[in-house]
Short mmCIF file of C-alpha atoms and ligand atoms in Angstrom, two decimals:
data_model
loop_
_atom_site.label_atom_id
_atom_site.label_comp_id
_atom_site.label_asym_id
_atom_site.label_seq_id
_atom_site.Cartn_x
_atom_site.Cartn_y
_atom_site.Cartn_z
CA VAL M 57 -19.97 4.10 -19.35
CA VAL M 58 -19.85 6.22 -16.42
CA ASP M 59 -21.72 9.83 -16.14
CA VAL M 60 -21.71 11.33 -12.52
CA ARG M 61 -23.38 14.63 -11.94
CA GLY M 62 -23.22 16.48 -8.74
CA LEU M 63 -21.82 13.48 -6.87
CA ARG M 64 -21.55 13.91 -3.02
CA LYS M 65 -20.55 11.73 -0.29
CA ILE M 66 -20.80 12.66 3.46
CA TYR M 67 -19.42 10.23 6.19
CA THR M 68 -20.90 10.93 9.68
CA LEU M 69 -18.48 10.42 12.55
CA GLY M 70 -20.32 10.97 15.84
CA GLN M 71 -21.29 14.52 15.77
CA GLU M 72 -19.04 15.37 12.87
CA GLU M 73 -19.79 15.48 9.21
CA ILE M 74 -17.00 14.66 6.87
CA GLY M 75 -17.59 15.80 3.19
CA ALA M 76 -15.42 13.42 1.12
CA LEU M 77 -16.91 14.23 -2.27
CA ALA M 78 -18.51 17.75 -2.48
CA GLY M 79 -20.11 17.84 -6.07
CA VAL M 80 -18.27 15.86 -8.72
CA ASP M 81 -19.02 15.98 -12.50
CA LEU M 82 -17.43 13.36 -14.67
CA ARG M 83 -18.28 11.80 -17.85
CA ILE M 84 -16.30 8.75 -19.07
CA ASP M 85 -16.92 7.04 -22.59
CA VAL M 86 -16.34 3.56 -23.64
CA GLY M 87 -12.56 2.87 -24.50
CA GLU M 88 -11.13 5.99 -22.25
CA PHE M 89 -7.98 5.39 -20.16
CA VAL M 90 -8.22 8.02 -17.23
CA ALA M 91 -6.05 8.53 -14.54
CA VAL M 92 -7.18 9.89 -11.31
CA MET M 93 -4.84 11.97 -9.16
CA GLY M 94 -4.95 14.27 -6.10
CA PRO M 95 -3.61 14.83 -2.55
CA SER M 96 -4.19 12.22 0.23
CA GLY M 97 -7.58 12.34 1.65
CA SER M 98 -8.90 14.41 -1.48
CA GLY M 99 -11.69 11.69 -2.25
CA LYS M 100 -10.22 9.61 -4.94
CA SER M 101 -10.89 6.19 -3.22
CA THR M 102 -14.36 7.23 -1.92
CA PHE M 103 -15.39 8.22 -5.65
CA MET M 104 -13.84 4.85 -6.93
CA GLN M 105 -15.96 2.84 -4.70
CA ILE M 106 -19.20 4.92 -5.57
CA VAL M 107 -18.33 4.04 -9.47
CA GLY M 108 -17.87 0.55 -8.53
CA MET M 109 -21.06 0.31 -6.83
CA LEU M 110 -19.58 -0.59 -3.61
CA ASP M 111 -21.02 2.23 -1.71
CA SER M 112 -23.86 4.83 -2.53
CA PRO M 113 -23.40 8.63 -2.87
CA SER M 114 -25.22 10.96 -0.27
CA GLY M 115 -26.32 13.13 -3.17
CA GLY M 116 -26.18 13.72 -7.14
CA SER M 117 -26.74 11.05 -9.66
CA TYR M 118 -24.89 8.31 -11.43
CA HIS M 119 -25.45 6.58 -14.51
CA PHE M 120 -23.63 3.18 -15.55
CA GLU M 121 -23.97 2.39 -19.33
CA GLY M 122 -26.91 4.64 -19.47
CA ARG M 123 -28.81 3.24 -16.37
CA ASP M 124 -29.62 5.15 -13.34
CA VAL M 125 -27.47 3.16 -10.54
CA SER M 126 -29.80 4.45 -7.63
CA ARG M 127 -32.78 2.68 -9.29
CA LEU M 128 -31.11 -0.71 -9.40
CA THR M 129 -31.83 -3.32 -7.00
CA ALA M 130 -28.93 -4.88 -5.03
CA ASP M 131 -29.08 -8.02 -6.93
CA GLU M 132 -28.69 -5.99 -10.20
CA ARG M 133 -25.81 -4.05 -8.91
CA ALA M 134 -24.14 -7.26 -7.69
CA ALA M 135 -24.69 -8.69 -11.10
CA ILE M 136 -23.08 -5.96 -12.74
CA ARG M 137 -20.13 -5.88 -10.50
CA SER M 138 -19.54 -9.63 -10.99
CA SER M 139 -19.65 -9.49 -14.73
CA ARG M 140 -19.03 -5.89 -16.07
CA LEU M 141 -16.34 -4.54 -13.52
CA GLY M 142 -13.06 -5.30 -12.42
CA PHE M 143 -11.97 -3.59 -8.88
CA VAL M 144 -8.43 -3.35 -7.88
CA PHE M 145 -8.65 -2.24 -3.99
CA GLN M 146 -5.79 0.06 -2.62
CA SER M 147 -5.65 -2.30 0.18
CA TYR M 148 -5.99 -5.30 -2.12
CA ASN M 149 -8.70 -6.97 -0.15
CA LEU M 150 -7.54 -10.56 -0.62
CA LEU M 151 -9.36 -13.37 1.37
CA ALA M 152 -7.43 -14.43 4.15
CA ARG M 153 -6.42 -18.06 4.46
CA THR M 154 -7.20 -18.49 0.82
CA THR M 155 -4.62 -19.22 -1.76
CA ALA M 156 -3.86 -16.95 -4.37
CA LEU M 157 -5.36 -19.03 -7.01
CA GLU M 158 -8.47 -19.28 -5.12
CA ASN M 159 -8.47 -15.51 -4.88
CA VAL M 160 -8.14 -15.04 -8.61
CA GLU M 161 -10.76 -17.56 -9.44
CA LEU M 162 -13.26 -15.92 -7.22
CA PRO M 163 -15.11 -13.89 -10.12
CA LEU M 164 -15.20 -16.78 -12.21
CA LEU M 165 -17.53 -18.52 -9.84
CA TYR M 166 -20.37 -16.16 -10.70
CA ALA M 167 -20.06 -17.46 -14.44
CA THR M 168 -20.74 -20.72 -15.68
CA HIS M 169 -17.27 -22.39 -16.28
CA PRO M 170 -16.29 -25.89 -15.40
CA VAL M 171 -13.71 -26.41 -12.55
CA ARG M 172 -10.66 -27.31 -14.73
CA GLU M 173 -11.40 -24.36 -17.18
CA ARG M 174 -11.77 -21.91 -14.32
CA GLU M 175 -8.27 -22.95 -12.84
CA GLN M 176 -6.72 -22.71 -16.50
CA ILE M 177 -8.39 -19.10 -16.97
CA ALA M 178 -7.03 -18.00 -13.47
CA ARG M 179 -3.65 -19.43 -14.04
CA ALA M 180 -3.31 -17.84 -17.57
CA GLN M 181 -4.13 -14.52 -15.84
CA MET M 182 -1.49 -14.94 -13.12
CA GLN M 183 0.95 -15.80 -15.73
CA LEU M 184 0.40 -12.44 -17.46
CA LEU M 185 1.25 -10.88 -13.99
CA GLY M 186 4.38 -12.90 -13.23
CA ILE M 187 2.86 -14.63 -10.32
CA GLU M 188 1.69 -18.09 -11.24
CA HIS M 189 4.36 -19.70 -9.15
CA LEU M 190 2.46 -18.27 -6.02
CA ALA M 191 -0.86 -20.14 -6.88
CA LYS M 192 -0.73 -22.15 -3.94
CA HIS M 193 0.69 -19.50 -1.23
CA PHE M 194 -1.95 -17.95 0.91
CA SER M 195 -2.50 -14.06 0.93
CA ASN M 196 -0.38 -13.91 4.19
CA GLN M 197 2.42 -16.07 2.66
CA MET M 198 3.28 -13.12 0.02
CA SER M 199 5.21 -9.99 -0.29
CA GLY M 200 3.22 -6.75 -0.64
CA GLY M 201 3.71 -6.39 -4.25
CA GLN M 202 2.81 -10.10 -4.85
CA GLN M 203 -0.50 -9.64 -3.16
CA GLN M 204 -1.09 -6.53 -5.21
CA ARG M 205 -0.77 -8.46 -8.50
CA VAL M 206 -3.15 -11.19 -7.07
CA ALA M 207 -5.65 -8.47 -6.59
CA ILE M 208 -5.18 -7.21 -10.22
CA ALA M 209 -5.14 -10.61 -11.63
CA ARG M 210 -8.51 -11.13 -9.85
CA ALA M 211 -9.88 -7.93 -11.31
CA LEU M 212 -9.01 -8.80 -14.88
CA VAL M 213 -9.89 -12.54 -14.72
CA ASN M 214 -13.55 -12.16 -15.94
CA GLY M 215 -12.65 -9.78 -18.75
CA PRO M 216 -14.41 -6.76 -17.54
CA ALA M 217 -15.89 -3.97 -19.56
CA LEU M 218 -14.66 -1.53 -16.94
CA ILE M 219 -11.41 -1.63 -14.80
CA LEU M 220 -11.31 0.36 -11.48
CA ALA M 221 -7.85 0.33 -10.25
CA ASP M 222 -7.01 2.19 -6.99
CA GLU M 223 -3.09 2.75 -6.93
CA PRO M 224 -2.48 -0.52 -8.60
CA THR M 225 1.31 0.06 -8.50
CA GLY M 226 1.63 1.30 -5.11
CA ALA M 227 3.75 -1.67 -3.72
CA LEU M 228 5.45 -2.48 -7.19
CA ASP M 229 9.06 -1.88 -8.06
CA THR M 230 9.64 0.06 -11.20
CA LYS M 231 10.11 -2.62 -13.57
CA THR M 232 6.99 -4.51 -12.37
CA SER M 233 4.81 -1.37 -12.42
CA ASN M 234 5.71 -0.73 -16.10
CA GLU M 235 4.87 -4.49 -16.88
CA VAL M 236 1.20 -3.84 -15.36
CA MET M 237 0.76 -0.60 -17.01
CA ALA M 238 1.75 -2.21 -20.40
CA LEU M 239 -0.80 -4.87 -19.68
CA PHE M 240 -3.31 -2.05 -18.75
CA GLY M 241 -2.48 -0.11 -22.25
CA GLU M 242 -2.84 -3.25 -24.14
CA LEU M 243 -6.35 -4.16 -22.54
CA ASN M 244 -7.35 -0.60 -23.51
CA ARG M 245 -5.97 -0.42 -26.88
CA GLU M 246 -6.67 -3.92 -28.38
CA ARG M 247 -9.71 -4.73 -26.45
CA GLY M 248 -11.42 -1.53 -26.07
CA ILE M 249 -11.66 -1.85 -22.21
CA THR M 250 -12.36 1.19 -20.21
CA ILE M 251 -9.88 2.11 -17.40
CA LEU M 252 -10.12 4.48 -14.37
CA LEU M 253 -6.99 4.34 -12.57
CA VAL M 254 -6.10 6.15 -9.37
CA THR M 255 -2.19 6.95 -8.71
CA HIS M 256 -0.05 9.36 -7.05
CA GLU M 257 3.03 8.78 -9.65
CA ALA M 258 3.24 10.97 -12.44
CA ASP M 259 5.06 8.19 -14.31
CA ILE M 260 2.06 5.99 -14.10
CA ALA M 261 -0.23 8.55 -14.86
CA ALA M 262 1.52 9.07 -18.13
CA TYR M 263 0.11 6.04 -19.65
CA ALA M 264 -3.26 7.33 -19.41
CA LYS M 265 -5.00 9.63 -22.22
CA ARG M 266 -6.71 11.88 -19.76
CA ILE M 267 -5.87 13.00 -16.21
CA VAL M 268 -8.46 13.90 -13.68
CA ARG M 269 -6.96 15.88 -10.59
CA PHE M 270 -9.29 15.93 -7.13
CA ARG M 271 -8.59 18.17 -4.39
CA ASP M 272 -11.02 18.60 -1.12
CA GLY M 273 -13.86 16.37 -2.69
CA LEU M 274 -14.05 18.20 -6.11
CA ILE M 275 -12.35 17.70 -9.51
CA ILE M 276 -10.23 20.87 -10.02
CA SER M 277 -8.78 19.92 -13.57
CA ASP M 278 -9.74 17.47 -16.25
CA ARG M 279 -7.38 17.39 -19.17
CA ILE M 280 -6.07 15.40 -22.18
CA ASN M 281 -2.74 13.97 -21.59
CA ASP M 282 -0.50 15.40 -24.16
CA GLN M 283 2.42 13.77 -22.63
CA GLN M 284 2.05 10.63 -24.45
CA VAL Z 49 23.47 -0.30 15.43
CA VAL Z 50 22.80 -3.11 13.13
CA ASP Z 51 25.35 -5.93 11.95
CA VAL Z 52 24.25 -9.05 10.20
CA ARG Z 53 26.20 -11.66 8.62
CA GLY Z 54 25.17 -14.59 6.30
CA LEU Z 55 21.55 -13.88 7.29
CA ARG Z 56 19.31 -16.38 5.77
CA LYS Z 57 15.34 -16.99 5.94
CA ILE Z 58 13.78 -20.03 4.46
CA TYR Z 59 9.95 -20.20 4.80
CA THR Z 60 8.44 -23.61 4.33
CA LEU Z 61 5.05 -24.09 2.33
CA GLY Z 62 3.86 -27.67 2.49
CA GLN Z 63 6.57 -29.62 0.71
CA GLU Z 64 8.26 -26.33 -0.85
CA GLU Z 65 10.95 -24.21 0.86
CA ILE Z 66 11.01 -20.72 -0.15
CA GLY Z 67 14.38 -19.12 0.20
CA ALA Z 68 13.59 -15.36 1.02
CA LEU Z 69 17.17 -14.42 2.17
CA ALA Z 70 20.01 -16.29 0.73
CA GLY Z 71 22.90 -14.83 2.84
CA VAL Z 72 22.84 -11.13 3.57
CA ASP Z 73 25.88 -9.16 4.97
CA LEU Z 74 25.13 -5.67 6.08
CA ARG Z 75 26.52 -3.24 8.80
CA ILE Z 76 24.76 0.13 9.35
CA ASP Z 77 26.40 2.55 11.98
CA VAL Z 78 24.59 5.08 14.22
CA GLY Z 79 23.40 7.92 12.35
CA GLU Z 80 23.26 6.62 8.85
CA PHE Z 81 20.33 6.94 6.64
CA VAL Z 82 20.14 3.96 4.35
CA ALA Z 83 17.59 3.15 1.47
CA VAL Z 84 16.64 -0.35 0.47
CA MET Z 85 15.60 -0.96 -3.00
CA GLY Z 86 14.92 -4.18 -5.06
CA PRO Z 87 12.20 -5.87 -7.27
CA SER Z 88 8.86 -7.07 -5.57
CA GLY Z 89 9.64 -10.42 -3.71
CA SER Z 90 13.30 -9.85 -3.48
CA GLY Z 91 13.43 -10.15 0.49
CA LYS Z 92 13.01 -6.40 1.82
CA SER Z 93 10.33 -6.96 3.95
CA THR Z 94 11.63 -10.21 5.41
CA PHE Z 95 14.90 -8.43 6.01
CA MET Z 96 13.12 -5.60 7.88
CA GLN Z 97 11.01 -7.90 10.02
CA ILE Z 98 14.29 -9.64 11.16
CA VAL Z 99 16.24 -6.53 11.76
CA GLY Z 100 13.14 -5.18 13.84
CA MET Z 101 13.33 -8.48 15.54
CA LEU Z 102 9.63 -9.44 14.54
CA ASP Z 103 10.86 -12.45 13.10
CA SER Z 104 13.96 -14.72 13.41
CA PRO Z 105 16.30 -15.74 10.70
CA SER Z 106 16.98 -19.27 9.85
CA GLY Z 107 20.74 -18.90 9.60
CA GLY Z 108 23.62 -16.37 9.97
CA SER Z 109 23.97 -13.86 12.68
CA TYR Z 110 22.45 -10.53 13.78
CA HIS Z 111 24.07 -8.20 16.41
CA PHE Z 112 22.02 -5.16 17.55
CA GLU Z 113 24.08 -2.39 19.22
CA GLY Z 114 26.68 -4.89 19.70
CA ARG Z 115 24.42 -7.62 21.30
CA ASP Z 116 23.67 -10.88 19.83
CA VAL Z 117 19.97 -10.87 19.16
CA SER Z 118 19.68 -14.59 19.14
CA ARG Z 119 20.97 -14.83 22.81
CA LEU Z 120 18.22 -12.27 23.82
CA THR Z 121 15.16 -13.46 25.62
CA ALA Z 122 11.70 -12.60 24.23
CA ASP Z 123 11.26 -10.11 26.85
CA GLU Z 124 14.55 -8.43 26.19
CA ARG Z 125 13.67 -8.37 22.53
CA ALA Z 126 10.28 -7.00 23.32
CA ALA Z 127 11.80 -4.14 25.42
CA ILE Z 128 14.33 -3.33 22.71
CA ARG Z 129 11.51 -3.05 20.04
CA SER Z 130 9.29 -0.82 22.35
CA SER Z 131 12.13 1.54 23.46
CA ARG Z 132 14.84 1.73 20.93
CA LEU Z 133 13.05 0.87 17.56
CA GLY Z 134 10.32 2.26 15.52
CA PHE Z 135 8.56 0.20 12.88
CA VAL Z 136 6.56 1.22 9.92
CA PHE Z 137 4.86 -1.71 8.36
CA GLN Z 138 4.18 -1.98 4.61
CA SER Z 139 0.65 -2.86 5.47
CA TYR Z 140 0.43 -0.17 8.33
CA ASN Z 141 -0.74 -2.81 10.86
CA LEU Z 142 -3.14 -0.26 12.47
CA LEU Z 143 -5.41 -1.97 15.22
CA ALA Z 144 -8.94 -2.10 14.05
CA ARG Z 145 -11.74 -0.54 15.84
CA THR Z 146 -9.33 1.95 17.70
CA THR Z 147 -8.87 5.59 17.07
CA ALA Z 148 -5.88 7.12 15.12
CA LEU Z 149 -4.87 8.68 18.51
CA GLU Z 150 -5.04 5.29 20.27
CA ASN Z 151 -2.88 3.77 17.78
CA VAL Z 152 -0.35 6.68 17.86
CA GLU Z 153 -0.20 6.43 21.67
CA LEU Z 154 0.39 2.61 21.82
CA PRO Z 155 4.19 2.83 22.13
CA LEU Z 156 4.01 5.25 24.95
CA LEU Z 157 1.92 2.78 26.98
CA TYR Z 158 5.36 0.98 27.60
CA ALA Z 159 7.10 4.07 29.15
CA THR Z 160 5.92 5.96 32.17
CA HIS Z 161 4.09 8.88 31.00
CA PRO Z 162 0.87 10.23 32.68
CA VAL Z 163 -2.10 9.85 30.59
CA ARG Z 164 -2.62 13.69 29.70
CA GLU Z 165 1.15 13.76 28.89
CA ARG Z 166 0.70 10.71 26.38
CA GLU Z 167 -2.19 12.24 24.65
CA GLN Z 168 -0.15 15.46 24.08
CA ILE Z 169 2.90 13.73 22.75
CA ALA Z 170 0.96 11.76 20.38
CA ARG Z 171 -1.07 14.72 19.14
CA ALA Z 172 2.21 16.59 18.75
CA GLN Z 173 3.39 13.77 16.57
CA MET Z 174 0.26 13.68 14.66
CA GLN Z 175 0.64 17.39 13.91
CA LEU Z 176 4.07 17.03 12.52
CA LEU Z 177 2.48 14.62 10.12
CA GLY Z 178 -0.63 16.58 9.11
CA ILE Z 179 -3.15 14.41 10.55
CA GLU Z 180 -4.01 15.55 13.95
CA HIS Z 181 -7.57 16.39 12.91
CA LEU Z 182 -8.28 12.53 12.52
CA ALA Z 183 -7.41 11.88 15.95
CA LYS Z 184 -10.92 10.43 16.79
CA HIS Z 185 -11.28 8.57 13.29
CA PHE Z 186 -11.12 4.68 13.51
CA SER Z 187 -8.63 3.22 11.32
CA ASN Z 188 -11.38 1.97 8.74
CA GLN Z 189 -12.67 5.59 8.63
CA MET Z 190 -9.57 7.14 6.92
CA SER Z 191 -7.96 7.20 3.51
CA GLY Z 192 -4.87 4.95 2.70
CA GLY Z 193 -2.34 7.66 2.85
CA GLN Z 194 -4.03 9.01 6.06
CA GLN Z 195 -3.64 5.34 7.62
CA GLN Z 196 -0.11 5.38 6.55
CA ARG Z 197 0.78 8.56 8.26
CA VAL Z 198 -0.99 7.25 11.44
CA ALA Z 199 1.42 4.32 11.30
CA ILE Z 200 4.52 6.62 10.84
CA ALA Z 201 3.38 8.65 13.72
CA ARG Z 202 3.25 5.58 15.88
CA ALA Z 203 6.74 4.63 14.92
CA LEU Z 204 8.29 7.83 15.63
CA VAL Z 205 6.24 8.87 18.92
CA ASN Z 206 8.60 7.12 21.15
CA GLY Z 207 11.73 8.90 19.87
CA PRO Z 208 13.24 5.71 18.86
CA ALA Z 209 17.21 5.38 17.97
CA LEU Z 210 16.47 3.22 14.88
CA ILE Z 211 13.72 3.72 12.52
CA LEU Z 212 12.64 0.98 10.06
CA ALA Z 213 10.19 2.03 7.49
CA ASP Z 214 8.96 -0.36 4.99
CA GLU Z 215 7.53 1.60 1.87
CA PRO Z 216 6.55 4.45 4.00
CA THR Z 217 5.20 6.69 1.24
CA GLY Z 218 3.58 4.14 -0.74
CA ALA Z 219 0.31 5.59 -0.54
CA LEU Z 220 0.98 9.29 -0.47
CA ASP Z 221 0.77 12.00 -3.15
CA THR Z 222 4.21 13.49 -4.05
CA LYS Z 223 3.71 16.76 -1.76
CA THR Z 224 2.98 14.64 1.03
CA SER Z 225 5.73 12.05 0.48
CA ASN Z 226 8.17 14.99 0.33
CA GLU Z 227 6.96 16.43 3.78
CA VAL Z 228 7.38 12.99 5.51
CA MET Z 229 10.94 12.56 3.77
CA ALA Z 230 11.96 15.94 4.90
CA LEU Z 231 10.69 15.02 8.50
CA PHE Z 232 12.85 11.64 8.19
CA GLY Z 233 16.07 13.87 7.00
CA GLU Z 234 15.54 16.33 9.92
CA LEU Z 235 15.37 13.45 12.61
CA ASN Z 236 18.52 11.91 10.89
CA ARG Z 237 20.39 15.24 10.69
CA GLU Z 238 19.37 16.83 13.58
CA ARG Z 239 18.85 14.15 16.09
CA GLY Z 240 21.24 11.29 14.74
CA ILE Z 241 18.32 8.93 14.51
CA THR Z 242 19.43 5.89 12.22
CA ILE Z 243 16.82 5.13 9.36
CA LEU Z 244 16.57 2.00 7.40
CA LEU Z 245 14.10 2.92 4.76
CA VAL Z 246 12.49 0.48 1.96
CA THR Z 247 11.20 2.09 -1.18
CA HIS Z 248 10.68 1.56 -4.85
CA GLU Z 249 10.62 5.15 -5.98
CA ALA Z 250 14.03 6.54 -6.63
CA ASP Z 251 13.05 10.11 -5.79
CA ILE Z 252 12.28 8.61 -2.22
CA ALA Z 253 15.71 6.86 -2.22
CA ALA Z 254 17.44 10.01 -3.11
CA TYR Z 255 16.94 11.29 0.28
CA ALA Z 256 19.14 8.60 1.79
CA LYS Z 257 22.75 8.77 1.94
CA ARG Z 258 23.47 5.11 1.00
CA ILE Z 259 21.47 2.68 -1.32
CA VAL Z 260 21.38 -0.87 -0.89
CA ARG Z 261 19.90 -3.04 -3.71
CA PHE Z 262 18.23 -6.53 -3.04
CA ARG Z 263 17.53 -9.11 -5.59
CA ASP Z 264 16.64 -12.86 -5.07
CA GLY Z 265 17.41 -12.59 -1.31
CA LEU Z 266 20.85 -11.38 -1.55
CA ILE Z 267 22.28 -7.70 -1.63
CA ILE Z 268 23.62 -7.12 -5.12
CA SER Z 269 24.89 -3.58 -4.50
CA ASP Z 270 25.54 -1.12 -1.63
CA ARG Z 271 26.67 2.33 -2.71
CA ILE Z 272 26.96 6.02 -1.07
CA ASN Z 273 24.26 8.05 -2.70
CA ASP Z 274 26.02 10.53 -4.69
CA GLN Z 275 22.94 12.06 -6.04
CA GLN Z 276 22.23 14.35 -3.04
N1 ATP P 12 5.00 -15.99 5.29
C1 ATP P 12 5.67 -16.43 4.16
N2 ATP P 12 5.36 -17.70 3.77
C2 ATP P 12 5.98 -18.01 2.52
N3 ATP P 12 6.76 -17.33 1.77
C3 ATP P 12 6.87 -15.92 2.05
C4 ATP P 12 6.17 -15.47 3.27
N4 ATP P 12 6.52 -14.19 3.36
C5 ATP P 12 7.14 -13.87 2.19
N5 ATP P 12 7.18 -14.87 1.60
C6 ATP P 12 8.09 -15.10 0.23
O1 ATP P 12 9.34 -14.71 0.49
C7 ATP P 12 9.72 -13.79 -0.65
C8 ATP P 12 10.41 -12.37 -0.21
O2 ATP P 12 9.12 -11.69 0.40
P1 ATP P 12 9.43 -10.18 0.90
O3 ATP P 12 7.89 -9.88 1.42
O4 ATP P 12 10.42 -10.06 1.87
O5 ATP P 12 9.70 -9.49 -0.47
P2 ATP P 12 9.57 -7.86 -0.61
O6 ATP P 12 11.10 -7.48 -1.22
O7 ATP P 12 9.30 -6.94 0.35
O8 ATP P 12 8.51 -7.54 -1.95
P3 ATP P 12 7.54 -6.38 -2.20
O9 ATP P 12 8.40 -5.24 -2.87
O10 ATP P 12 6.64 -6.95 -2.98
O11 ATP P 12 6.88 -5.80 -0.88
C9 ATP P 12 8.63 -13.55 -1.56
O12 ATP P 12 8.97 -14.41 -2.80
C10 ATP P 12 7.45 -14.13 -0.77
O13 ATP P 12 6.56 -14.92 -1.68
N1 ATP P 13 -15.48 5.41 6.44
C1 ATP P 13 -15.02 6.65 6.73
N2 ATP P 13 -15.51 7.24 7.79
C2 ATP P 13 -15.36 8.80 7.79
N3 ATP P 13 -14.46 9.43 7.19
C3 ATP P 13 -14.02 8.83 6.05
C4 ATP P 13 -14.22 7.20 5.77
N4 ATP P 13 -13.61 6.96 4.64
C5 ATP P 13 -12.70 7.98 4.24
N5 ATP P 13 -13.13 9.12 4.93
C6 ATP P 13 -12.69 10.36 4.99
O1 ATP P 13 -13.06 10.93 3.57
C7 ATP P 13 -11.90 11.72 3.00
C8 ATP P 13 -11.53 11.11 1.49
O2 ATP P 13 -11.01 9.82 1.76
P1 ATP P 13 -10.40 8.88 0.43
O3 ATP P 13 -10.22 7.80 0.85
O4 ATP P 13 -11.71 9.10 -0.64
O5 ATP P 13 -9.40 9.68 -0.01
P2 ATP P 13 -8.25 9.23 -0.93
O6 ATP P 13 -8.07 10.55 -1.94
O7 ATP P 13 -8.31 7.91 -1.74
O8 ATP P 13 -6.65 9.61 -0.32
P3 ATP P 13 -5.46 8.40 -0.12
O9 ATP P 13 -4.70 9.05 -1.35
O10 ATP P 13 -4.70 8.73 1.09
O11 ATP P 13 -5.88 7.03 -0.29
C9 ATP P 13 -10.55 11.53 3.90
O12 ATP P 13 -10.43 12.74 4.83
C10 ATP P 13 -11.09 10.33 5.13
O13 ATP P 13 -10.65 10.78 6.31
MG1 MG P 14 -7.26 6.25 -1.27
MG1 MG P 15 7.71 -5.87 1.08
#
């Protein structure tokens, strides 16, 4: 699904150059469940944004489902993002002044569902995450963990082939975190959905089958998770 | 320092009334280190915002350092917030298009420091949190955990009497989390600063001397932490 070679990302800040990724090699096959860990500032979110085609690398190559992403048009990348990928942002990125339900329905607008069906699909997804009662709340009328679950529901609602989740349980209590991870585990096991998930909590990473560790913009270890 | 009785908070949402706090009683004395835990949506942030005088309750009473907060003027509350309180928001609340250094310096603007001294104080605080090298980065040019540490530095820079930290380690890796908690522990032990800290991670709560648990807008347990 994902194959990156020598991936580099440099941010320029005035005179300074910040090397966020210094040459990352990683291959993820269909149906894998990979946890990404590493210190704050080590390049995890930068890596996720490039894999999610929300940003482009400064160097190296990235093939998604065998296609060289750098040769895709902006429209082709947008089409892949809306139909094949589900992205849970570290900062949730919900639309302000928009209800929870409208946020979850957003990815369905790209597909061809009638309005009633769209609302049903979105509500069913919210129910799986215990937030259906918040459907009419606006984003700023919910707690941190409730907003995070809206962001997760939005990422899952389209039945993506690849889920990219950046710290999806950061604001959730232990019980709710375990419910979300059980849902991810089920999507991976029963529907073969590929999952790439950033976390800094070891008990969340324990749900994954493989753990990749970043440090200073490089992958320093990549191991099968034998804790399962 | 903090004494609340029968504290209630109701949010009105169209026709609906959301009871976020249903009658909270809590007393915190000078020099205590209290962790607040509880499920997502149980009222923790709502409680912290009222204690931090960023919002007012719907019912009940709140005395800060012996003074009835409901009888204070808006100016008096703002003066207390800028000189006696340090608030770490769950969503960081950094000013956009403002550098990390300017964000940390913000509380110092209310006091009477010359410009050079202000920058020195802010940089020293950032150094304690391992983020001084990010001084000239804008808020949206940093990782999640780096933004969170800017929010922590901003809350501490004025030497507050009471620190209110809402999930201050949510985006930090284990090593960085422990460094932040060690800093809080030192401020509490050596300078007698009172700390009220929300977390959903048991190993973060373990640094506190007392653990208060919320559920559905009420405190359901309040115990000395004998794990220390
Ligand atoms: N502005 C608002 N308008 C309406 N309801 C709100 C508002 N802010 C919070 N709520 C509701 O009040 C309840 C308590 O929210 P609060 O943010 O205090 O929870 P929390 O314990 O901090 O949760 P989390 O651990 O997810 O951050 C939630 O059910 C939430 O939906
Ligand atoms: N837009 C940007 N401009 C400049 N530098 C940036 C930008 N975004 C990120 N950086 C820098 O790139 C490095 C990697 O950031 P990234 O967000 O990928 O880290 P991370 O591993 O996700 O960290 P965290 O665990 O704190 O979320 C950091 O040092 C950060 O300061
Ligand atoms: Mg990140
Ligand atoms: Mg909260």
